[in-house]
Each structure stands twice: as C-alpha cells, then as structure tokens.
XYZ file of C-alpha atoms in Angstrom:
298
model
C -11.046 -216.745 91.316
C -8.576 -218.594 88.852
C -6.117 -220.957 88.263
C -5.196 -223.494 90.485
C -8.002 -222.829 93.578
C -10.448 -222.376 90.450
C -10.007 -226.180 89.359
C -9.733 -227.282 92.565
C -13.132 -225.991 93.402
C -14.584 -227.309 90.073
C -13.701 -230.571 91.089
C -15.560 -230.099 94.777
C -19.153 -229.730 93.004
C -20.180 -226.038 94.834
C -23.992 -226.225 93.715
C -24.027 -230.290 94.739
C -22.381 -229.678 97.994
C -25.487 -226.675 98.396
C -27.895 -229.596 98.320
C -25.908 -231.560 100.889
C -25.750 -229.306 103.186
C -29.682 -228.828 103.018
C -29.613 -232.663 103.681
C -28.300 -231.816 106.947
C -30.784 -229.059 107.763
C -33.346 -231.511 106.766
C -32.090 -234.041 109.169
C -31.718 -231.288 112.075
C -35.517 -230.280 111.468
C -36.758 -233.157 111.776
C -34.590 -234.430 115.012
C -36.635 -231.695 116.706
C -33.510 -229.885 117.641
C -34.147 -227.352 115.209
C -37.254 -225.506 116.856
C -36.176 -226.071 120.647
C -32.199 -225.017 120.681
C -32.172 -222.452 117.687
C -29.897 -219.829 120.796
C -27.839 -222.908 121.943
C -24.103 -222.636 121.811
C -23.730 -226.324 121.122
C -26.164 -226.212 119.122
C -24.848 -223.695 116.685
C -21.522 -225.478 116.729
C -22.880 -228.725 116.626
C -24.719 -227.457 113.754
C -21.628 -225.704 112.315
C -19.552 -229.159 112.724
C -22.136 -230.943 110.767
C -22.139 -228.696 107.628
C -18.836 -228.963 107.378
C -18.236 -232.843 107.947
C -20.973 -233.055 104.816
C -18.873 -230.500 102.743
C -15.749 -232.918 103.322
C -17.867 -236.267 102.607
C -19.502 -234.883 99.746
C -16.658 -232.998 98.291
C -14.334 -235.798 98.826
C -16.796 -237.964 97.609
C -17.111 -237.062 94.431
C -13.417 -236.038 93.876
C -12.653 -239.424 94.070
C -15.164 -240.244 91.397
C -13.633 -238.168 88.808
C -10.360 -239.839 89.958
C -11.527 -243.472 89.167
C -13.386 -242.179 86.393
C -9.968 -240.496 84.565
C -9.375 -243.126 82.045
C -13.098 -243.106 80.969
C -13.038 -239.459 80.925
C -10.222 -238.938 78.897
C -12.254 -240.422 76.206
C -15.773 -239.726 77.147
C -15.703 -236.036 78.937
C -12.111 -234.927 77.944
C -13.577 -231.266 79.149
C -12.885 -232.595 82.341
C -10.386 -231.174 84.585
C -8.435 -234.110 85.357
C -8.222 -235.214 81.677
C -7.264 -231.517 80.995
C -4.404 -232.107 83.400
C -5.201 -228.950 85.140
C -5.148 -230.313 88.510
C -2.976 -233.880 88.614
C -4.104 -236.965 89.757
C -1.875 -236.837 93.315
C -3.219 -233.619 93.850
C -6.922 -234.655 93.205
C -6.049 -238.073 95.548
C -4.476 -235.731 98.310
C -7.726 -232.994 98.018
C -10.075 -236.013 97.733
C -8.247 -237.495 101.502
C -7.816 -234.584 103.115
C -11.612 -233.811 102.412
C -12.827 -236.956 104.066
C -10.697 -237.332 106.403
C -12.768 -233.297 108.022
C -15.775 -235.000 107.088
C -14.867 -238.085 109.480
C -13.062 -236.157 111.943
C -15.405 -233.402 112.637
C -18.673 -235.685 112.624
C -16.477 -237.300 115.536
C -16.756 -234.177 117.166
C -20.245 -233.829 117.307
C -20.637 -237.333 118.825
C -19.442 -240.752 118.513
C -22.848 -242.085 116.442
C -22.140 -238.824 113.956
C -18.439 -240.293 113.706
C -19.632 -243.821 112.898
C -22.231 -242.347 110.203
C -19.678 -240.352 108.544
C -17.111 -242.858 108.461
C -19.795 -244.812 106.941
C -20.752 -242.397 103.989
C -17.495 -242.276 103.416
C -16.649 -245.944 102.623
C -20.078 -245.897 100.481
C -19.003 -243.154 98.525
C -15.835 -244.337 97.770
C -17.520 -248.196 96.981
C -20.118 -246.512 94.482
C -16.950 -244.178 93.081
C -15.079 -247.634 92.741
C -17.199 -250.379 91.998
C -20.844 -250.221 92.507
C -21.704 -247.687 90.317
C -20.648 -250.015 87.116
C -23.557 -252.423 88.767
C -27.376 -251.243 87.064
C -28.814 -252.176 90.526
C -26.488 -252.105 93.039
C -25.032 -248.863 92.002
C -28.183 -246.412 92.221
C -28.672 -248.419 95.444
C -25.707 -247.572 96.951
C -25.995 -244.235 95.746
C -29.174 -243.691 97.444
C -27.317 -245.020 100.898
C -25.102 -242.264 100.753
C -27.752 -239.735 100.697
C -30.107 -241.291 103.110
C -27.264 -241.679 105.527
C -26.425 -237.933 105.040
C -29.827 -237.450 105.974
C -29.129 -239.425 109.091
C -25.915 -237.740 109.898
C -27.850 -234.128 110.425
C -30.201 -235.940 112.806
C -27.623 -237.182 115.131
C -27.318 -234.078 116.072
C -29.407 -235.857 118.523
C -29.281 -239.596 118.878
C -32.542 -240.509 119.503
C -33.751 -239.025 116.487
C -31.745 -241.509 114.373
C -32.876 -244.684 116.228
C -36.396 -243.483 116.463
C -36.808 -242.072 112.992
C -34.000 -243.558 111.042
C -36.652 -245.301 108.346
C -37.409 -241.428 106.678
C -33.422 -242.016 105.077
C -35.383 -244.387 102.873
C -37.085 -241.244 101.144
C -33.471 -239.726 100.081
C -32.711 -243.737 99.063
C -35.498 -244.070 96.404
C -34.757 -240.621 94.907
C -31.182 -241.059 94.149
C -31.855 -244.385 93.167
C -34.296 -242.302 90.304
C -31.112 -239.689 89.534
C -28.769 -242.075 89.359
C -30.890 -244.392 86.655
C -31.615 -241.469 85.064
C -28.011 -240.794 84.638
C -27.662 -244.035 82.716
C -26.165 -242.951 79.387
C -26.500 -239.566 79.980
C -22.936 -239.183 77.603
C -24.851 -241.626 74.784
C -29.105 -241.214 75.509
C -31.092 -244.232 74.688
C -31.797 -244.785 78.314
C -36.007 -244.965 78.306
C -36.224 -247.787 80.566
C -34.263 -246.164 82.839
C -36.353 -243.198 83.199
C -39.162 -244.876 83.180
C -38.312 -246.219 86.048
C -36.769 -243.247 87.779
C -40.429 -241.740 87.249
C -42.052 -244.755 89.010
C -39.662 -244.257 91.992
C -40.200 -240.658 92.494
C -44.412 -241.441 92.222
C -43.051 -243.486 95.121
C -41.495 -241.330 96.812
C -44.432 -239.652 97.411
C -46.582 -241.458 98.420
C -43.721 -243.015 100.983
C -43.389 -238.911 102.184
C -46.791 -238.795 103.236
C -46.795 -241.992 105.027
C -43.863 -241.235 106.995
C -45.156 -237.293 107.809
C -48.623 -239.162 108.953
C -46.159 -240.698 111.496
C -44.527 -238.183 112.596
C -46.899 -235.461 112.610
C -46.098 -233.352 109.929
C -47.660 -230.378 108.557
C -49.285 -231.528 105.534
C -50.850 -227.742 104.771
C -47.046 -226.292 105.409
C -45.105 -228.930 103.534
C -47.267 -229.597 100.492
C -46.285 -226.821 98.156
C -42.782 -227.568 98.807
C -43.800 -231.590 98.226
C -45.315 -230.234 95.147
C -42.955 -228.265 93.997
C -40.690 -230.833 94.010
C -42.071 -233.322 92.516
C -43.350 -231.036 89.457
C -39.714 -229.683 88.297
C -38.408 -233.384 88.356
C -41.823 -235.155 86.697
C -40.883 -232.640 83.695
C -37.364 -232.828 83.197
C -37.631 -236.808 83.426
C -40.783 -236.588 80.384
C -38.711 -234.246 78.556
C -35.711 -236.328 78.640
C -37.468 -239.463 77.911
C -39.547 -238.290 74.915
C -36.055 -236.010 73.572
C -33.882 -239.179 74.740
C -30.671 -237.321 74.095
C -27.798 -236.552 76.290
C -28.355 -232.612 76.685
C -32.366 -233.523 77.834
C -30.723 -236.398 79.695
C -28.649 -234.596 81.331
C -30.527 -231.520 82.313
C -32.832 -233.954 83.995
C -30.114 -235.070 86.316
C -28.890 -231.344 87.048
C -32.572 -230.303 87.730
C -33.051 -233.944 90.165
C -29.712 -232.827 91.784
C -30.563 -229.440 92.395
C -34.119 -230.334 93.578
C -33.107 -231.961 96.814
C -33.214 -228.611 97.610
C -36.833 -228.572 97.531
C -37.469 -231.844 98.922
C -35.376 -230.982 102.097
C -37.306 -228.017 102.052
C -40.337 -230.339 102.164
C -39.256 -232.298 105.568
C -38.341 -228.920 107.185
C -41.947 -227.190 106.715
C -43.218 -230.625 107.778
C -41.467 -230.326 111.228
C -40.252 -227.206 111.936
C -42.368 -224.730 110.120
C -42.490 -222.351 106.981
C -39.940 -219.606 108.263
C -36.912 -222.470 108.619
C -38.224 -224.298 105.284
C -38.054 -220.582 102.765
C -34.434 -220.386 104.700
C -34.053 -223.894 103.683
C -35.641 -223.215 99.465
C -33.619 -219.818 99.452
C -30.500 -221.963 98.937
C -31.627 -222.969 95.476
C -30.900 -219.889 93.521
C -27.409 -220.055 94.935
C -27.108 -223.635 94.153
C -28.596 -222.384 90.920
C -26.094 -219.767 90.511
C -23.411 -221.837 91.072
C -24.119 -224.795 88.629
C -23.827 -221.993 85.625
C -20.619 -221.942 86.851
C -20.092 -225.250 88.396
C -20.894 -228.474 86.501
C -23.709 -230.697 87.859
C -22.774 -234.598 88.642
C-alpha cells in the first residue's frame, strides 16, 4: 500500500487500534458471554459490531488528536503527516467524523446501553484531544476514562455485566493514567516525577487486579503469567526511561505500555474465560508488534 490510503492509515494508529480491539475481547470475557454463546449468531455479530464501533472510536479518536495537535506538530514532530501536508486537514476532519460517527452508530446496533457508551468515548476522546490533555491531572484522567469505558463497551454485549461489574474499568483507568504521565515530555525528557509516578500506579494496578479477580472468581493459576507478564515488560521500560530520561527511552516506554494492553487484556480473559481464549487474545501482540515497525505508536 501507498500514497493516499497509506497516510490515511498512518493517521488511524493500526498497532493501537490492535490493543483496542483486545479491550473489547477483554470486556466480552469477562461479561460471561464469551464461554456460553461462542456458536451464537448474535453473538458473532454482536461481537463483530463491537470491534468495529472500537476501530471507529479509537481511530477517530486519535485522528482528531493529530488534528488539534497540527500547529504544535509543525514545530515539534514536523515528520508528521499532517504537518507534511500529505493528507489535509479537511480530509483528516472528514476521516476523523466519519470514523466516529461507525463507532456511535454501530455500538447503537448492538444495544441502546452500547450506543450511550460509545457516544460517550467519543465526546471523551475528543475533550482529552481538545482540552484535557494540556491539564497534568485531568488529562491522564480522562485518558484513562476512555479506555475503561472501552472496556465497558465490550461488556455490554450484555447489560448486566456492565451494571454488575462496571468497577473492573477502573483497572484500564489507572494504567493509562501511568502511559499518559509517562508521555509527559516524551519530545523534551526530563519527566522523572512523572514516571515515578506512572510506576506507583501500575504497582497499583496490581494489586487492584487481584482484588477485583477475588470478586469475581478468577483464575489466579490461569491469569498470573499473563498478570506477570505484563507488568514485567512495562516495570522495565518505565526504569529504563527514568534512569536514561531521554525522549527515545521515553518514548519506547510509552510504545511498549501501549502495546502491553495486549497482555493485560490477555490477563482478564484467562481470569474468566480460560487459557485457550486468553493465547487467542496474547497472539495479537506480534501483529500489533508488526505493525508499530510500520505504524507509529501514540
């Protein structure tokens, strides 16, 4: 592929949209759906509908970041394709709408709480793309929302699950919130505190994972090499970056934290539906993998 599609594509994120659609895997798995309607024709397209409503909120998402972000990046990341002027700005706003507005429309489709939830990710993303993300707090916070509620969209695959479970969107929540801080001058370094942080919240996460699977019954002995797994390939990349506080370390830490939901959604699915459904689940990182060589990492 090149040319036009090619830059279009860049700006869409391939390896981040991998990990969002393992968000909604996640969220299926641990609605219980998963293990009960795998031969289900709604299921399949309800499951179909859902990947592809988190392909348009995420993709959309973050085209409209590097939209807002095109004066900044004309100075800052001029390698950009928008400073580049390979794709123009009406053509990134009309990609960026036209993304959402699937993400919105086929979460409707599924049901009317999937609708509402996707709606909702939608105006977060967009607020964090805007505003929030200028904000030291409020911006990894909000963030974090989007994530979580991603989380929550694949369980409303069946309602219940996202009334009766909806406090596990708080594990996606911290996480992000430790990405995004890491991200803090990833173009400059000199971001310590930050990281330091970042590591505290994912020594939280955790311990908040455990908690929540002694609720609801996971599989500790299934879901622990995953958990650990996880939490290993991020504990490194954050030391490395904060004793080489530079923005290549810097931001290699936020490409491995990005690509490592991977893992922790991998970690929820052996916890509730089993091994088999959680290696389907990890066998999507080498693609996301793949694709960030080719792909950049936000």
């Amino acid at each position: 592929m090149s040319g036009k599609p090619f830059y279009l594509l860049t700006l869409l994120r391939p390896a981040n949209i991998i990990t969002a659609i393992t968000d909604i895997l996640a969220g299926i798995a641990i609605s219980g759906v998963l293990v009960f309607n795998t031969n289900s024709s709604h299921f399949i397209l309800d499951l179909l509908l859902l990947l592809f409503s988190t392909i348009g909120l995420y993709g959309g998402g973050i085209v409209f970041n590097d939209i807002f972000d095109l004066e900044s990046d004309t100075i800052n990341r001029p390698e950009r394709i928008l400073p580049r002027g390979l794709v123009s700005k009406n053509e990134a706003i009309l990609l960026g709408c036209l993304m959402l507005l699937m993400g919105v429309g086929l979460a409707f489709i599924v049901s009317v709480l999937s609708g509402v939830l996707a709606f909702i990710i939608s105006l977060l993303a967009l607020s964090y793309d805007k505003i929030s993300k200028h904000y030291p707090i409020v911006g990894p916070l909000n963030m974090g929302l989007c994530r979580g509620g991603n989380l929550l969209l694949g369980m409303s695959i069946s309602n219940d699950a996202v009334f009766n479970y909806w406090y596990i969107g708080i594990i996606p929540i911290l996480f992000i919130a430790a990405i995004t801080l890491t991200a803090k001058k990833e173009a400059s370094g000199n971001n310590k505190a930050a990281i330091l942080v970042a590591l505290l919240l994912d020594a939280i996460v955790v311990i908040l994972f455990v908690y929540v699977g002694h609720l609801l019954g996971f599989r500790f002995w299934i879901l622990l090499p995953f958990l650990l797994f996880w939490y290993g390939i991020n504990f490194f990349a954050k030391y490395k970056a904060f004793i080489y506080n530079q923005p290549a370390t810097i931001q290699k830490a936020v490409k491995t934290g990005v690509l490592s939901l991977i893992p922790l959604n991998a970690s929820y699915v052996a916890g509730s539906a089993g091994l088999f459904y959680a290696l389907f689940v990890l066998s999507l990182l080498p693609l996301s993998i793949l694709l960030s060589k080719k792909f950049a990492v936000t």
